[in-house]
C-alpha positions in Angstrom: 34.3 -2.8 29.7 31.7 -0.4 31.4 32.9 2.4 28.5 31.8 -0.5 26.0 28.8 -1.4 27.8 27.5 2.6 27.9 28.2 3.0 24.3 26.3 -0.2 23.5 23.4 1.0 25.6 23.4 4.5 23.8 23.7 2.7 20.5 20.7 0.8 21.2 18.6 3.7 22.5 19.4 5.6 19.7 18.1 3.0 17.3 14.9 2.4 19.1 14.2 6.1 19.6 14.4 5.7 15.3 12.0 2.5 15.3 9.4 3.2 18.3 7.0 5.9 17.0 4.4 7.9 18.6 0.7 6.9 18.2 -1.8 9.0 16.8 -5.4 7.6 16.1 -6.3 10.7 13.8 -3.3 10.3 11.6 -3.5 9.3 8.1 -0.6 6.2 7.6 1.3 6.0 4.6 3.0 3.1 3.2 5.9 3.4 0.6 7.0 0.6 -1.4 10.2 1.4 -3.3 9.4 4.0 -5.4 5.5 3.8 -5.3 2.8 5.0 -2.7 0.0 2.4 -3.2 -3.3 3.5 -2.5 -4.1 2.9 1.2 -6.3 0.0 2.4 -6.9 -2.2 5.0 -4.4 -5.0 3.2 -1.4 -3.0 3.1 -2.0 0.3 6.0 0.5 0.2 8.8 -0.7 0.5 12.3 1.0 1.6 15.7 1.2 -0.7 18.5 3.1 -0.2 21.5 5.0 2.4 19.8 6.3 -0.3 16.8 5.2 -0.1 13.2 3.2 -3.1 12.4 2.5 -4.2 8.7 -0.5 -6.5 7.2 0.5 -9.9 5.3 -0.5 -7.7 2.0 2.4 -5.4 1.9 4.3 -8.4 0.9 1.9 -9.6 -1.7 2.9 -8.0 -5.0 -0.6 -9.0 -6.5 -1.9 -6.3 -4.0 0.9 -3.7 -4.1 2.1 -4.4 -7.7 5.5 -4.9 -6.1 7.5 -8.0 -5.1 10.1 -7.1 -2.6 11.5 -11.0 -2.8 9.5 -11.7 0.7 6.7 -13.9 1.3 4.5 -15.1 4.1 1.8 -17.3 5.0 -0.4 -18.9 7.6 0.6 -22.7 8.5 0.1 -25.0 11.2 -3.5 -24.8 11.4 -3.3 -21.0 11.2 -1.1 -21.3 14.4 2.0 -19.9 12.8 2.9 -16.8 10.3 5.7 -17.6 8.5 7.9 -15.3 6.4 10.5 -16.5 3.8 12.4 -15.7 0.8 13.9 -17.7 -2.0 17.2 -17.9 -0.3 15.9 -20.2 2.6 15.7 -17.5 5.2 12.5 -18.0 7.2 11.1 -15.9 10.1 8.3 -17.9 12.0 5.7 -16.1 14.3 3.8 -18.4 16.9 0.6 -16.7 17.1 -0.4 -19.0 20.0 2.4 -18.2 22.4 3.5 -14.7 20.9 7.0 -15.9 20.3 9.0 -15.7 17.2 12.5 -17.4 15.9 14.2 -17.4 12.8 15.9 -20.2 10.9 19.2 -19.1 12.6 17.8 -19.5 15.9 17.7 -15.9 16.9 14.4 -13.9 18.2 13.6 -11.0 16.6 12.6 -7.6 18.4 9.5 -7.3 18.5 8.5 -10.6 18.4 4.6 -10.7 18.5 2.4 -10.0 16.0 -1.0 -8.1 16.1 -4.4 -9.3 14.7 -7.3 -6.7 14.1 -10.6 -7.1 12.5 -9.4 -10.8 11.2 -5.9 -9.3 9.5 -2.4 -10.1 11.3 -0.2 -7.4 11.4 3.7 -8.4 12.2 6.8 -5.9 13.3 7.6 -4.1 10.4 11.3 -3.5 11.8 12.2 -7.0 12.7 11.1 -8.6 9.0 13.2 -5.6 7.3 16.1 -6.0 9.4 16.1 -10.1 8.8 15.5 -10.1 5.1 18.1 -7.2 4.3 15.1 -4.9 3.6 15.6 -1.0 3.9 13.3 0.4 6.8 12.8 4.7 6.5 10.4 6.0 8.9 9.4 9.6 8.4 7.3 12.0 10.0 5.6 14.2 7.5 3.1 17.4 7.8 0.5 14.6 6.1 0.8 11.7 8.7 3.6 9.1 9.4 5.0 7.5 6.4 6.9 3.8 6.1 8.8 3.6 3.3 10.0 -0.3 2.7 13.0 -0.8 -0.1 14.8 -3.6 -1.7 17.6 -2.9 -4.1 15.4 -2.3 -7.2 14.5 1.4 -5.4 15.7 4.4 -7.6 14.6 7.4 -5.5 16.1 8.9 -2.8 14.3 9.5 0.7 14.4 13.3 -0.1 13.0 12.8 -3.6 10.8 10.3 -2.6 8.9 12.7 0.0 8.7 15.6 -2.6 7.5 13.3 -5.4 4.5 12.0 -3.4 3.9 14.9 -1.1 0.9 16.2 -3.3 -0.3 12.2 -3.1 -0.4 12.2 0.6 -1.9 15.5 1.0 -4.9 14.8 -1.2 -5.2 11.6 0.5 -4.9 13.0 4.1 -7.3 15.5 3.2 -9.8 13.0 1.7 -9.3 11.1 5.2 -9.5 14.2 7.6 -12.9 15.1 5.6 -14.4 11.4 6.1 -13.2 11.8 10.0 -14.5 15.3 10.2 -18.2 14.5 8.9 -18.6 11.0 11.0 -17.1 12.5 14.5 -18.0 15.4 16.9 -14.9 17.6 17.4 -13.2 16.9 20.8 -13.1 20.7 21.8 -16.0 22.6 20.1 -14.6 25.9 21.1 -11.4 25.3 19.0 -11.8 26.4 15.4 -9.2 24.9 13.4 -8.8 26.9 10.1 -8.4 25.0 7.0 -5.4 25.1 5.2 -5.8 27.4 1.9 -5.0 26.1 -1.7 -2.0 27.4 -3.2 -2.9 27.2 -6.8 -5.5 28.8 -8.6 -9.2 27.5 -8.5 -10.8 25.3 -11.3 -12.8 27.0 -13.9 -16.4 25.7 -14.5 -17.4 24.2 -17.6 -20.7 24.6 -18.4 -23.0 22.0 -19.5 -23.2 20.8 -23.2 -27.1 20.8 -24.6 -26.6 17.5 -25.9 -25.9 14.2 -24.0 -22.3 13.4 -23.9 -21.3 10.2 -25.3 -18.6 8.0 -22.8 -15.1 6.8 -24.7 -11.9 5.9 -23.5 -8.6 7.4 -24.0 -5.1 6.9 -23.7 -2.7 10.0 -22.5 0.4 11.1 -22.9 2.4 14.4 -21.6 5.2 16.2 -23.3 7.4 17.3 -20.6 9.8 20.3 -22.5 13.3 20.4 -20.9 13.8 21.9 -17.6 9.9 22.5 -16.9 7.9 21.5 -13.5 5.7 18.6 -14.4 4.2 18.5 -10.7 1.1 20.7 -11.7 0.3 18.4 -14.5 1.1 14.9 -12.6 -1.0 16.2 -9.9 -3.9 16.7 -12.3 -3.7 13.0 -13.4 -3.6 12.0 -10.0 -6.9 13.3 -9.1 -8.4 11.0 -11.8 -6.4 8.2 -10.9 -4.8 8.5 -14.6 -1.7 7.0 -15.7 0.3 8.4 -18.6 3.2 8.0 -21.2 5.3 11.2 -20.2 7.8 12.0 -23.1 11.3 14.0 -22.8 13.2 14.9 -25.2 15.8 12.6 -26.0 19.1 14.8 -25.9 18.0 16.3 -22.2 17.3 13.3 -19.6 20.7 14.2 -17.9 19.0 17.8 -17.0 15.7 16.4 -16.3 16.6 13.4 -13.9 14.2 14.7 -11.0 11.3 15.0 -13.3 12.1 11.5 -14.8 12.3 10.2 -11.0 8.8 11.9 -10.3 6.9 10.4 -13.2 8.1 7.1 -12.6 7.7 7.3 -8.8 3.8 8.4 -9.7 3.2 5.5 -11.6 3.5 6.8 -15.2 5.5 5.3 -17.9 8.7 7.6 -19.6 9.1 7.7 -23.3 11.3 9.7 -25.7 11.0 12.5 -28.0 13.4 12.0 -31.2 15.9 15.0 -31.5 18.0 15.6 -34.7 17.7 17.0 -38.4 17.8 13.7 -40.2 15.9 10.5 -39.8 19.4 8.5 -38.7 19.9 11.5 -36.1 16.7 10.9 -34.8 16.9 7.1 -34.7 20.5 7.8 -32.7 19.0 10.1 -30.3 16.2 7.7 -29.2 18.8 4.9 -28.9 21.1 6.7 -26.9 18.4 8.3 -24.7 17.4 4.4 -24.1 20.6 3.6 -23.0 21.0 6.7 -20.4 17.3 6.0 -19.2 18.2 2.6 -18.4 21.1 4.0 -16.2 19.3 6.9 -14.5 15.7 4.6 -13.6 17.1 0.9 -14.3 14.4 0.5 -16.6 14.1 0.9 -20.8 11.4 2.3 -22.5 10.0 1.5 -26.1 8.1 4.3 -26.5 8.5 7.1 -29.1 6.4 10.1 -29.5 6.6 10.0 -33.4 4.4 8.4 -36.2 7.6 7.5 -38.4 7.7 4.3 -39.6 11.2 3.8 -39.1 11.0 4.0 -35.7 8.6 0.8 -35.3 11.2 -1.1 -37.8 13.7 -0.6 -35.2 11.4 -2.4 -32.4 10.2 0.9 -30.7 6.5 1.9 -30.2 5.3 4.5 -32.1 2.8 7.0 -29.7 1.3 9.8 -31.9 -1.7 11.5 -30.5 -5.0 12.6 -32.3 -5.1 15.8 -30.1 -2.9 17.7 -28.4 -4.2 19.8 -25.1 -2.7 23.0 -23.9 -3.2 24.6 -20.3 -3.0 28.0 -22.2 -6.4 27.6 -24.0 -9.8 28.0 -21.8 -10.7 24.6 -20.1 -14.5 24.8 -22.0 -12.9 24.9 -25.5 -10.6 22.0 -24.3 -13.4 19.9 -23.1 -15.5 20.7 -26.3 -12.4 19.5 -28.2 -11.8 16.1 -26.5 -15.3 15.5 -26.5 -15.8 15.8 -30.4 -12.5 14.0 -30.7 -13.7 11.1 -28.4 -17.2 11.0 -29.7 -18.1 8.0 -32.0 -14.9 6.2 -31.7 -14.6 2.7 -31.7 -11.1 2.1 -30.2 -9.6 4.4 -27.6 -8.3 7.8 -28.5 -4.7 9.0 -27.5 -4.7 12.7 -26.4 -1.1 14.6 -25.6 -1.2 17.1 -22.5 1.5 19.7 -22.9 3.4 19.4 -19.7 5.0 22.3 -17.7 2.6 25.2 -18.4 -0.5 26.0 -16.1 -2.0 23.1 -15.1 -5.7 24.0 -13.8 -7.2 24.1 -17.2 -6.0 20.7 -17.8 -7.2 19.5 -14.4 -10.6 20.8 -14.8 -10.8 19.0 -18.4 -9.8 15.4 -16.7 -12.0 15.8 -13.6 -14.9 16.9 -15.8 -14.2 13.8 -18.3 -14.2 11.5 -15.2 -17.5 13.0 -14.0 -19.0 12.1 -17.3 -17.9 8.3 -17.2 -15.0 8.6 -19.4 -12.3 5.9 -19.2 -8.7 6.8 -18.8 -6.6 3.9 -19.9 -3.1 2.9 -18.6 -0.4 2.5 -21.3 0.2 -0.5 -22.9 3.6 -1.9 -24.3 2.0 -2.9 -27.5 1.2 -1.5 -30.7 -1.0 1.9 -30.9 
């Protein structure tokens, strides 16, 4: 009996060591939901309280995060109770007055208290995830702590999710640290912290055009060569908050699962590039690629990089670019080409980025277009 109690105590200590995390006011706290890393805000950013991770109510609001985890919440009893529930009838009620919590099964979660900051209620993430069957994963990354909450719809493993979102976390933590350093004095003026040096070449400077540049809108696509690393191109899109359709050869999806999942995890759509000698061969390659994509990502695609109406008649969405940009071309030339293409258009243009090569020129062009006030439209599953 004593041995069993000792084993139970050790197990409990291990669980607590995984759930309880050290607090650090200077770190950026990241939240991952399934395969996404939503932009941080007070509505979804976790906090640490008494060693536990707490999340605001907005984490379970799909209109805020864009992901429905199947758990909902709301204030009841004249704002004296905070209730979490699912459509199967399970409920978890936090008494905001007495600082207690009970479930519909009569059990009490640990921890059982909530936190209120600046009018926002925070609830213990581990207790909610455990009760409603969600996956709770805490990671200490070099950019700050990360809490990832998943349901059965998540595709990426923990290691692939971390690698896919590393650049986003680096950019966001850098922006947060810059804001903090500009608004506060260092605690130890005698210590100088050297910033991490970038590992990518400096972006080229695009000279100003003599005439005013008109603003316009663009849909973006990325052609992904088989075996190519798309991280640089996807980073360039992330810098300007642009989403694109990333097109992969229909017959090489099995060889590019990591890049497929990275594209989806970073908010992009996936499309297919037809393969084959004849029109029927190309249709068959897209049909087979779509089925394979559904097995890899648990989602279908209707985007095809083609202007052949045979695909339209088969029910696919043909996406044909009006302009193709290669990173091997000078940034100033690329920028001039885009401006000439977009100027005077009555509708949004379609620009295809060649992925897999050098991305600094592409990044410079996208940044400059964003500074000009040009808009990058999100892909839409309708006729182009």
